[in-house]
């Protein structure tokens, strides 16, 4: 990698301004290994919905990128943090820009 490329990557990681026409999102990764089987089912019902009730994924326009990875609109970042804290899930988050 050239020094110019390294400099550009470092600038992006340090919080450069939002690119034009980009949407702010937050990627959450979480762990549910600590939950019992019953609580895992309840967690996923709350996440995805059941019996005509809407889960947070649909309610807050969240995209599920993988088994334990969520792409969340920036406006619902605190809501998802509270949701995962309620379930006592360990999680990491990273703010990203989608063009």
PDB file of N, CA and C in Angstrom:
ATOM      1  N   UNK A   1       0.852  -1.175   0.000  1.00  0.00           N
ATOM      2  CA  UNK A   1       0.000   0.000   0.000  1.00  0.00           C
ATOM      3  C   UNK A   1       0.896   1.235   0.000  1.00  0.00           C
ATOM      4  N   UNK A   2       0.559   2.164  -0.835  1.00  0.00           N
ATOM      5  CA  UNK A   2       1.369   3.373  -0.950  1.00  0.00           C
ATOM      6  C   UNK A   2       1.131   4.292   0.251  1.00  0.00           C
ATOM      7  N   UNK A   3       2.080   5.172   0.560  1.00  0.00           N
ATOM      8  CA  UNK A   3       1.891   6.124   1.666  1.00  0.00           C
ATOM      9  C   UNK A   3       0.651   6.994   1.484  1.00  0.00           C
ATOM     10  N   UNK A   4       0.329   7.335   0.229  1.00  0.00           N
ATOM     11  CA  UNK A   4      -0.855   8.156  -0.032  1.00  0.00           C
ATOM     12  C   UNK A   4      -2.123   7.403   0.363  1.00  0.00           C
ATOM     13  N   UNK A   5      -2.186   6.110   0.026  1.00  0.00           N
ATOM     14  CA  UNK A   5      -3.348   5.293   0.391  1.00  0.00           C
ATOM     15  C   UNK A   5      -3.446   5.138   1.904  1.00  0.00           C
ATOM     16  N   UNK A   6      -2.308   4.907   2.563  1.00  0.00           N
ATOM     17  CA  UNK A   6      -2.302   4.781   4.020  1.00  0.00           C
ATOM     18  C   UNK A   6      -2.805   6.059   4.676  1.00  0.00           C
ATOM     19  N   UNK A   7      -2.384   7.205   4.157  1.00  0.00           N
ATOM     20  CA  UNK A   7      -2.816   8.491   4.698  1.00  0.00           C
ATOM     21  C   UNK A   7      -4.324   8.666   4.545  1.00  0.00           C
ATOM     22  N   UNK A   8      -4.862   8.283   3.380  1.00  0.00           N
ATOM     23  CA  UNK A   8      -6.296   8.419   3.136  1.00  0.00           C
ATOM     24  C   UNK A   8      -7.083   7.518   4.085  1.00  0.00           C
ATOM     25  N   UNK A   9      -6.638   6.292   4.286  1.00  0.00           N
ATOM     26  CA  UNK A   9      -7.328   5.370   5.191  1.00  0.00           C
ATOM     27  C   UNK A   9      -7.274   5.895   6.613  1.00  0.00           C
ATOM     28  N   UNK A  10      -6.124   6.398   7.034  1.00  0.00           N
ATOM     29  CA  UNK A  10      -5.984   6.936   8.385  1.00  0.00           C
ATOM     30  C   UNK A  10      -6.932   8.114   8.590  1.00  0.00           C
ATOM     31  N   UNK A  11      -7.049   8.989   7.603  1.00  0.00           N
ATOM     32  CA  UNK A  11      -7.952  10.133   7.703  1.00  0.00           C
ATOM     33  C   UNK A  11      -9.387   9.671   7.855  1.00  0.00           C
ATOM     34  N   UNK A  12      -9.810   8.677   7.076  1.00  0.00           N
ATOM     35  CA  UNK A  12     -11.178   8.167   7.162  1.00  0.00           C
ATOM     36  C   UNK A  12     -11.439   7.590   8.545  1.00  0.00           C
ATOM     37  N   UNK A  13     -10.476   6.863   9.105  1.00  0.00           N
ATOM     38  CA  UNK A  13     -10.662   6.247  10.407  1.00  0.00           C
ATOM     39  C   UNK A  13     -10.715   7.278  11.522  1.00  0.00           C
ATOM     40  N   UNK A  14     -10.097   8.420  11.326  1.00  0.00           N
ATOM     41  CA  UNK A  14     -10.071   9.434  12.367  1.00  0.00           C
ATOM     42  C   UNK A  14     -11.284  10.346  12.316  1.00  0.00           C
ATOM     43  N   UNK A  15     -12.231  10.052  11.452  1.00  0.00           N
ATOM     44  CA  UNK A  15     -13.476  10.816  11.466  1.00  0.00           C
ATOM     45  C   UNK A  15     -13.525  11.969  10.498  1.00  0.00           C
ATOM     46  N   UNK A  16     -13.220  11.710   9.254  1.00  0.00           N
ATOM     47  CA  UNK A  16     -13.334  12.763   8.251  1.00  0.00           C
ATOM     48  C   UNK A  16     -14.801  13.108   8.034  1.00  0.00           C
ATOM     49  N   UNK A  17     -15.084  14.240   7.421  1.00  0.00           N
ATOM     50  CA  UNK A  17     -16.469  14.639   7.199  1.00  0.00           C
ATOM     51  C   UNK A  17     -17.208  13.635   6.310  1.00  0.00           C
ATOM     52  N   UNK A  18     -18.501  13.684   6.408  1.00  0.00           N
ATOM     53  CA  UNK A  18     -19.372  12.795   5.637  1.00  0.00           C
ATOM     54  C   UNK A  18     -19.229  13.061   4.145  1.00  0.00           C
ATOM     55  N   UNK A  19     -19.040  12.005   3.343  1.00  0.00           N
ATOM     56  CA  UNK A  19     -19.030  12.199   1.892  1.00  0.00           C
ATOM     57  C   UNK A  19     -20.402  12.679   1.415  1.00  0.00           C
ATOM     58  N   UNK A  20     -20.429  13.407   0.305  1.00  0.00           N
ATOM     59  CA  UNK A  20     -21.707  13.883  -0.229  1.00  0.00           C
ATOM     60  C   UNK A  20     -22.581  12.697  -0.606  1.00  0.00           C
ATOM     61  N   UNK A  21     -23.877  12.859  -0.430  1.00  0.00           N
ATOM     62  CA  UNK A  21     -24.877  11.840  -0.762  1.00  0.00           C
ATOM     63  C   UNK A  21     -24.684  10.539   0.012  1.00  0.00           C
ATOM     64  N   UNK A  22     -24.046  10.587   1.154  1.00  0.00           N
ATOM     65  CA  UNK A  22     -23.834   9.389   1.967  1.00  0.00           C
ATOM     66  C   UNK A  22     -24.850   9.354   3.104  1.00  0.00           C
ATOM     67  N   UNK A  23     -25.177   8.153   3.528  1.00  0.00           N
ATOM     68  CA  UNK A  23     -26.119   7.952   4.618  1.00  0.00           C
ATOM     69  C   UNK A  23     -25.368   7.398   5.820  1.00  0.00           C
ATOM     70  N   UNK A  24     -25.567   7.998   6.977  1.00  0.00           N
ATOM     71  CA  UNK A  24     -24.911   7.530   8.198  1.00  0.00           C
ATOM     72  C   UNK A  24     -25.656   6.316   8.735  1.00  0.00           C
ATOM     73  N   UNK A  25     -24.911   5.258   9.013  1.00  0.00           N
ATOM     74  CA  UNK A  25     -25.465   4.031   9.582  1.00  0.00           C
ATOM     75  C   UNK A  25     -24.521   3.557  10.677  1.00  0.00           C
ATOM     76  N   UNK A  26     -24.992   2.607  11.454  1.00  0.00           N
ATOM     77  CA  UNK A  26     -24.165   2.010  12.503  1.00  0.00           C
ATOM     78  C   UNK A  26     -24.248   0.500  12.349  1.00  0.00           C
ATOM     79  N   UNK A  27     -23.094  -0.156  12.331  1.00  0.00           N
ATOM     80  CA  UNK A  27     -23.059  -1.615  12.286  1.00  0.00           C
ATOM     81  C   UNK A  27     -22.897  -2.122  13.712  1.00  0.00           C
ATOM     82  N   UNK A  28     -23.815  -2.975  14.137  1.00  0.00           N
ATOM     83  CA  UNK A  28     -23.752  -3.609  15.449  1.00  0.00           C
ATOM     84  C   UNK A  28     -23.451  -5.092  15.264  1.00  0.00           C
ATOM     85  N   UNK A  29     -22.503  -5.598  16.029  1.00  0.00           N
ATOM     86  CA  UNK A  29     -22.302  -7.040  16.154  1.00  0.00           C
ATOM     87  C   UNK A  29     -22.581  -7.378  17.607  1.00  0.00           C
ATOM     88  N   UNK A  30     -23.241  -8.503  17.833  1.00  0.00           N
ATOM     89  CA  UNK A  30     -23.631  -8.847  19.196  1.00  0.00           C
ATOM     90  C   UNK A  30     -23.467 -10.340  19.432  1.00  0.00           C
ATOM     91  N   UNK A  31     -23.470 -10.723  20.707  1.00  0.00           N
ATOM     92  CA  UNK A  31     -23.342 -12.128  21.103  1.00  0.00           C
ATOM     93  C   UNK A  31     -24.518 -12.500  21.993  1.00  0.00           C
ATOM     94  N   UNK A  32     -25.075 -13.694  21.751  1.00  0.00           N
ATOM     95  CA  UNK A  32     -26.205 -14.163  22.568  1.00  0.00           C
ATOM     96  C   UNK A  32     -25.908 -15.518  23.212  1.00  0.00           C
ATOM     97  N   UNK A  33     -24.647 -15.914  23.259  1.00  0.00           N
ATOM     98  CA  UNK A  33     -24.279 -17.210  23.826  1.00  0.00           C
ATOM     99  C   UNK A  33     -24.706 -17.355  25.284  1.00  0.00           C
ATOM    100  N   UNK A  34     -24.791 -16.250  25.991  1.00  0.00           N
ATOM    101  CA  UNK A  34     -25.136 -16.292  27.413  1.00  0.00           C
ATOM    102  C   UNK A  34     -26.619 -16.580  27.652  1.00  0.00           C
ATOM    103  N   UNK A  35     -27.448 -16.444  26.625  1.00  0.00           N
ATOM    104  CA  UNK A  35     -28.890 -16.640  26.781  1.00  0.00           C
ATOM    105  C   UNK A  35     -29.247 -18.127  26.742  1.00  0.00           C
ATOM    106  N   UNK A  36     -30.265 -18.495  27.512  1.00  0.00           N
ATOM    107  CA  UNK A  36     -30.784 -19.863  27.448  1.00  0.00           C
ATOM    108  C   UNK A  36     -31.482 -20.049  26.100  1.00  0.00           C
ATOM    109  N   UNK A  37     -31.790 -21.291  25.747  1.00  0.00           N
ATOM    110  CA  UNK A  37     -32.477 -21.541  24.476  1.00  0.00           C
ATOM    111  C   UNK A  37     -33.803 -20.790  24.419  1.00  0.00           C
ATOM    112  N   UNK A  38     -34.533 -20.802  25.515  1.00  0.00           N
ATOM    113  CA  UNK A  38     -35.823 -20.105  25.569  1.00  0.00           C
ATOM    114  C   UNK A  38     -35.642 -18.605  25.355  1.00  0.00           C
ATOM    115  N   UNK A  39     -34.649 -18.027  26.022  1.00  0.00           N
ATOM    116  CA  UNK A  39     -34.412 -16.588  25.881  1.00  0.00           C
ATOM    117  C   UNK A  39     -33.888 -16.227  24.488  1.00  0.00           C
ATOM    118  N   UNK A  40     -33.145 -17.138  23.861  1.00  0.00           N
ATOM    119  CA  UNK A  40     -32.701 -16.880  22.484  1.00  0.00           C
ATOM    120  C   UNK A  40     -33.906 -16.766  21.556  1.00  0.00           C
ATOM    121  N   UNK A  41     -34.882 -17.648  21.749  1.00  0.00           N
ATOM    122  CA  UNK A  41     -36.102 -17.592  20.936  1.00  0.00           C
ATOM    123  C   UNK A  41     -36.830 -16.281  21.193  1.00  0.00           C
ATOM    124  N   UNK A  42     -36.958 -15.893  22.444  1.00  0.00           N
ATOM    125  CA  UNK A  42     -37.616 -14.621  22.782  1.00  0.00           C
ATOM    126  C   UNK A  42     -36.870 -13.430  22.174  1.00  0.00           C
ATOM    127  N   UNK A  43     -35.547 -13.492  22.246  1.00  0.00           N
ATOM    128  CA  UNK A  43     -34.716 -12.433  21.667  1.00  0.00           C
ATOM    129  C   UNK A  43     -35.010 -12.293  20.172  1.00  0.00           C
ATOM    130  N   UNK A  44     -35.008 -13.407  19.453  1.00  0.00           N
ATOM    131  CA  UNK A  44     -35.252 -13.346  18.013  1.00  0.00           C
ATOM    132  C   UNK A  44     -36.676 -12.930  17.679  1.00  0.00           C
ATOM    133  N   UNK A  45     -37.643 -13.289  18.507  1.00  0.00           N
ATOM    134  CA  UNK A  45     -39.010 -12.803  18.299  1.00  0.00           C
ATOM    135  C   UNK A  45     -39.058 -11.287  18.465  1.00  0.00           C
ATOM    136  N   UNK A  46     -38.369 -10.767  19.469  1.00  0.00           N
ATOM    137  CA  UNK A  46     -38.329  -9.313  19.674  1.00  0.00           C
ATOM    138  C   UNK A  46     -37.596  -8.635  18.515  1.00  0.00           C
ATOM    139  N   UNK A  47     -36.576  -9.302  18.006  1.00  0.00           N
ATOM    140  CA  UNK A  47     -35.783  -8.749  16.912  1.00  0.00           C
ATOM    141  C   UNK A  47     -36.552  -8.769  15.593  1.00  0.00           C
ATOM    142  N   UNK A  48     -37.135  -9.914  15.258  1.00  0.00           N
ATOM    143  CA  UNK A  48     -37.745 -10.103  13.939  1.00  0.00           C
ATOM    144  C   UNK A  48     -39.264 -10.085  13.932  1.00  0.00           C
ATOM    145  N   UNK A  49     -39.894 -10.228  15.079  1.00  0.00           N
ATOM    146  CA  UNK A  49     -41.346 -10.216  15.134  1.00  0.00           C
ATOM    147  C   UNK A  49     -41.940 -11.617  15.128  1.00  0.00           C
ATOM    148  N   UNK A  50     -43.223 -11.702  15.521  1.00  0.00           N
ATOM    149  CA  UNK A  50     -43.934 -12.976  15.560  1.00  0.00           C
ATOM    150  C   UNK A  50     -45.429 -12.712  15.720  1.00  0.00           C
ATOM    151  N   UNK A  51     -46.230 -13.600  15.146  1.00  0.00           N
ATOM    152  CA  UNK A  51     -47.687 -13.552  15.307  1.00  0.00           C
ATOM    153  C   UNK A  51     -48.274 -12.178  14.982  1.00  0.00           C
ATOM    154  N   UNK A  52     -47.849 -11.600  13.886  1.00  0.00           N
ATOM    155  CA  UNK A  52     -48.405 -10.311  13.477  1.00  0.00           C
ATOM    156  C   UNK A  52     -47.798  -9.111  14.177  1.00  0.00           C
ATOM    157  N   UNK A  53     -46.963  -9.347  15.171  1.00  0.00           N
ATOM    158  CA  UNK A  53     -46.292  -8.239  15.859  1.00  0.00           C
ATOM    159  C   UNK A  53     -44.980  -7.953  15.132  1.00  0.00           C
ATOM    160  N   UNK A  54     -44.693  -6.695  14.975  1.00  0.00           N
ATOM    161  CA  UNK A  54     -43.495  -6.284  14.265  1.00  0.00           C
ATOM    162  C   UNK A  54     -42.304  -6.269  15.207  1.00  0.00           C
ATOM    163  N   UNK A  55     -41.200  -6.839  14.763  1.00  0.00           N
ATOM    164  CA  UNK A  55     -39.962  -6.779  15.525  1.00  0.00           C
ATOM    165  C   UNK A  55     -39.235  -5.480  15.242  1.00  0.00           C
ATOM    166  N   UNK A  56     -38.154  -5.262  15.963  1.00  0.00           N
ATOM    167  CA  UNK A  56     -37.432  -4.000  15.801  1.00  0.00           C
ATOM    168  C   UNK A  56     -36.775  -3.881  14.433  1.00  0.00           C
ATOM    169  N   UNK A  57     -36.441  -5.008  13.794  1.00  0.00           N
ATOM    170  CA  UNK A  57     -35.810  -4.940  12.474  1.00  0.00           C
ATOM    171  C   UNK A  57     -36.714  -4.199  11.491  1.00  0.00           C
ATOM    172  N   UNK A  58     -37.961  -4.557  11.446  1.00  0.00           N
ATOM    173  CA  UNK A  58     -38.893  -3.894  10.522  1.00  0.00           C
ATOM    174  C   UNK A  58     -39.301  -2.520  11.045  1.00  0.00           C
ATOM    175  N   UNK A  59     -39.550  -2.438  12.332  1.00  0.00           N
ATOM    176  CA  UNK A  59     -40.030  -1.199  12.946  1.00  0.00           C
ATOM    177  C   UNK A  59     -39.037  -0.051  12.772  1.00  0.00           C
ATOM    178  N   UNK A  60     -37.741  -0.349  12.883  1.00  0.00           N
ATOM    179  CA  UNK A  60     -36.720   0.694  12.829  1.00  0.00           C
ATOM    180  C   UNK A  60     -35.915   0.675  11.533  1.00  0.00           C
ATOM    181  N   UNK A  61     -36.382  -0.031  10.512  1.00  0.00           N
ATOM    182  CA  UNK A  61     -35.707  -0.106   9.198  1.00  0.00           C
ATOM    183  C   UNK A  61     -34.264  -0.585   9.319  1.00  0.00           C
ATOM    184  N   UNK A  62     -34.088  -1.664  10.060  1.00  0.00           N
ATOM    185  CA  UNK A  62     -32.769  -2.258  10.268  1.00  0.00           C
ATOM    186  C   UNK A  62     -32.562  -3.348   9.226  1.00  0.00           C
ATOM    187  N   UNK A  63     -31.333  -3.457   8.733  1.00  0.00           N
ATOM    188  CA  UNK A  63     -30.980  -4.556   7.834  1.00  0.00           C
ATOM    189  C   UNK A  63     -30.146  -5.553   8.621  1.00  0.00           C
ATOM    190  N   UNK A  64     -30.518  -6.820   8.536  1.00  0.00           N
ATOM    191  CA  UNK A  64     -29.722  -7.854   9.188  1.00  0.00           C
ATOM    192  C   UNK A  64     -28.713  -8.352   8.160  1.00  0.00           C
ATOM    193  N   UNK A  65     -27.427  -8.080   8.403  1.00  0.00           N
ATOM    194  CA  UNK A  65     -26.373  -8.423   7.454  1.00  0.00           C
ATOM    195  C   UNK A  65     -25.863  -9.844   7.646  1.00  0.00           C
ATOM    196  N   UNK A  66     -26.065 -10.377   8.821  1.00  0.00           N
ATOM    197  CA  UNK A  66     -25.588 -11.719   9.139  1.00  0.00           C
ATOM    198  C   UNK A  66     -26.282 -12.213  10.383  1.00  0.00           C
ATOM    199  N   UNK A  67     -25.853 -13.363  10.869  1.00  0.00           N
ATOM    200  CA  UNK A  67     -26.505 -13.981  12.019  1.00  0.00           C
ATOM    201  C   UNK A  67     -26.544 -13.056  13.233  1.00  0.00           C
ATOM    202  N   UNK A  68     -25.487 -12.324  13.478  1.00  0.00           N
ATOM    203  CA  UNK A  68     -25.438 -11.436  14.639  1.00  0.00           C
ATOM    204  C   UNK A  68     -24.880 -10.067  14.256  1.00  0.00           C
ATOM    205  N   UNK A  69     -25.283  -9.594  13.072  1.00  0.00           N
ATOM    206  CA  UNK A  69     -24.791  -8.313  12.558  1.00  0.00           C
ATOM    207  C   UNK A  69     -25.976  -7.502  12.041  1.00  0.00           C
ATOM    208  N   UNK A  70     -26.101  -6.281  12.544  1.00  0.00           N
ATOM    209  CA  UNK A  70     -27.205  -5.403  12.160  1.00  0.00           C
ATOM    210  C   UNK A  70     -26.664  -4.102  11.579  1.00  0.00           C
ATOM    211  N   UNK A  71     -27.292  -3.625  10.515  1.00  0.00           N
ATOM    212  CA  UNK A  71     -26.994  -2.319   9.940  1.00  0.00           C
ATOM    213  C   UNK A  71     -28.157  -1.408  10.304  1.00  0.00           C
ATOM    214  N   UNK A  72     -27.877  -0.441  11.174  1.00  0.00           N
ATOM    215  CA  UNK A  72     -28.920   0.355  11.824  1.00  0.00           C
ATOM    216  C   UNK A  72     -28.841   1.810  11.364  1.00  0.00           C
ATOM    217  N   UNK A  73     -29.982   2.424  11.032  1.00  0.00           N
ATOM    218  CA  UNK A  73     -29.965   3.865  10.758  1.00  0.00           C
ATOM    219  C   UNK A  73     -29.448   4.617  11.991  1.00  0.00           C
ATOM    220  N   UNK A  74     -28.678   5.647  11.748  1.00  0.00           N
ATOM    221  CA  UNK A  74     -28.075   6.406  12.848  1.00  0.00           C
ATOM    222  C   UNK A  74     -29.133   6.911  13.831  1.00  0.00           C
ATOM    223  N   UNK A  75     -30.315   7.200  13.343  1.00  0.00           N
ATOM    224  CA  UNK A  75     -31.380   7.726  14.202  1.00  0.00           C
ATOM    225  C   UNK A  75     -31.849   6.709  15.248  1.00  0.00           C
ATOM    226  N   UNK A  76     -31.577   5.422  15.043  1.00  0.00           N
ATOM    227  CA  UNK A  76     -32.007   4.382  15.986  1.00  0.00           C
ATOM    228  C   UNK A  76     -30.833   3.733  16.730  1.00  0.00           C
ATOM    229  N   UNK A  77     -29.671   4.361  16.666  1.00  0.00           N
ATOM    230  CA  UNK A  77     -28.491   3.809  17.334  1.00  0.00           C
ATOM    231  C   UNK A  77     -28.738   3.604  18.828  1.00  0.00           C
ATOM    232  N   UNK A  78     -29.251   4.613  19.505  1.00  0.00           N
ATOM    233  CA  UNK A  78     -29.480   4.498  20.951  1.00  0.00           C
ATOM    234  C   UNK A  78     -30.572   3.488  21.273  1.00  0.00           C
ATOM    235  N   UNK A  79     -31.583   3.378  20.411  1.00  0.00           N
ATOM    236  CA  UNK A  79     -32.641   2.390  20.617  1.00  0.00           C
ATOM    237  C   UNK A  79     -32.070   0.972  20.586  1.00  0.00           C
ATOM    238  N   UNK A  80     -31.192   0.708  19.625  1.00  0.00           N
ATOM    239  CA  UNK A  80     -30.595  -0.627  19.509  1.00  0.00           C
ATOM    240  C   UNK A  80     -29.649  -0.882  20.679  1.00  0.00           C
ATOM    241  N   UNK A  81     -28.906   0.139  21.091  1.00  0.00           N
ATOM    242  CA  UNK A  81     -28.046  -0.018  22.278  1.00  0.00           C
ATOM    243  C   UNK A  81     -28.885  -0.405  23.495  1.00  0.00           C
ATOM    244  N   UNK A  82     -30.014   0.266  23.687  1.00  0.00           N
ATOM    245  CA  UNK A  82     -30.900  -0.044  24.811  1.00  0.00           C
ATOM    246  C   UNK A  82     -31.479  -1.450  24.688  1.00  0.00           C
ATOM    247  N   UNK A  83     -31.863  -1.846  23.480  1.00  0.00           N
ATOM    248  CA  UNK A  83     -32.409  -3.183  23.235  1.00  0.00           C
ATOM    249  C   UNK A  83     -31.383  -4.255  23.609  1.00  0.00           C
ATOM    250  N   UNK A  84     -30.154  -4.101  23.130  1.00  0.00           N
ATOM    251  CA  UNK A  84     -29.114  -5.094  23.419  1.00  0.00           C
ATOM    252  C   UNK A  84     -28.729  -5.080  24.898  1.00  0.00           C
ATOM    253  N   UNK A  85     -28.735  -3.915  25.520  1.00  0.00           N
ATOM    254  CA  UNK A  85     -28.450  -3.826  26.957  1.00  0.00           C
ATOM    255  C   UNK A  85     -29.548  -4.513  27.765  1.00  0.00           C
ATOM    256  N   UNK A  86     -30.804  -4.371  27.348  1.00  0.00           N
ATOM    257  CA  UNK A  86     -31.917  -5.038  28.017  1.00  0.00           C
ATOM    258  C   UNK A  86     -31.710  -6.550  28.032  1.00  0.00           C
ATOM    259  N   UNK A  87     -31.219  -7.091  26.917  1.00  0.00           N
ATOM    260  CA  UNK A  87     -30.974  -8.536  26.812  1.00  0.00           C
ATOM    261  C   UNK A  87     -29.594  -8.916  27.348  1.00  0.00           C
ATOM    262  N   UNK A  88     -28.858  -7.958  27.880  1.00  0.00           N
ATOM    263  CA  UNK A  88     -27.518  -8.164  28.441  1.00  0.00           C
ATOM    264  C   UNK A  88     -26.558  -8.798  27.430  1.00  0.00           C
ATOM    265  N   UNK A  89     -26.672  -8.350  26.187  1.00  0.00           N
ATOM    266  CA  UNK A  89     -25.819  -8.844  25.107  1.00  0.00           C
ATOM    267  C   UNK A  89     -24.547  -8.004  25.028  1.00  0.00           C
ATOM    268  N   UNK A  90     -23.421  -8.687  24.910  1.00  0.00           N
ATOM    269  CA  UNK A  90     -22.179  -7.984  24.617  1.00  0.00           C
ATOM    270  C   UNK A  90     -22.263  -7.546  23.154  1.00  0.00           C
ATOM    271  N   UNK A  91     -21.855  -6.314  22.864  1.00  0.00           N
ATOM    272  CA  UNK A  91     -21.933  -5.843  21.479  1.00  0.00           C
ATOM    273  C   UNK A  91     -20.838  -4.837  21.189  1.00  0.00           C
ATOM    274  N   UNK A  92     -20.563  -4.689  19.903  1.00  0.00           N
ATOM    275  CA  UNK A  92     -19.663  -3.664  19.390  1.00  0.00           C
ATOM    276  C   UNK A  92     -20.426  -2.891  18.334  1.00  0.00           C
ATOM    277  N   UNK A  93     -20.079  -1.629  18.178  1.00  0.00           N
ATOM    278  CA  UNK A  93     -20.717  -0.827  17.138  1.00  0.00           C
ATOM    279  C   UNK A  93     -19.659  -0.016  16.410  1.00  0.00           C
ATOM    280  N   UNK A  94     -19.951   0.261  15.156  1.00  0.00           N
ATOM    281  CA  UNK A  94     -19.054   1.074  14.333  1.00  0.00           C
ATOM    282  C   UNK A  94     -19.909   1.915  13.398  1.00  0.00           C
ATOM    283  N   UNK A  95     -19.646   3.209  13.403  1.00  0.00           N
ATOM    284  CA  UNK A  95     -20.375   4.134  12.531  1.00  0.00           C
ATOM    285  C   UNK A  95     -19.763   4.062  11.131  1.00  0.00           C
ATOM    286  N   UNK A  96     -20.625   3.985  10.118  1.00  0.00           N
ATOM    287  CA  UNK A  96     -20.168   3.898   8.727  1.00  0.00           C
ATOM    288  C   UNK A  96     -20.994   4.847   7.865  1.00  0.00           C
ATOM    289  N   UNK A  97     -20.469   5.131   6.675  1.00  0.00           N
ATOM    290  CA  UNK A  97     -21.177   5.950   5.686  1.00  0.00           C
ATOM    291  C   UNK A  97     -21.452   5.077   4.476  1.00  0.00           C
ATOM    292  N   UNK A  98     -22.697   5.049   4.020  1.00  0.00           N
ATOM    293  CA  UNK A  98     -23.052   4.313   2.810  1.00  0.00           C
ATOM    294  C   UNK A  98     -23.304   5.302   1.690  1.00  0.00           C
ATOM    295  N   UNK A  99     -22.675   5.066   0.577  1.00  0.00           N
ATOM    296  CA  UNK A  99     -22.808   5.959  -0.574  1.00  0.00           C
ATOM    297  C   UNK A  99     -23.768   5.347  -1.570  1.00  0.00           C
TER     298      UNK A  99
END
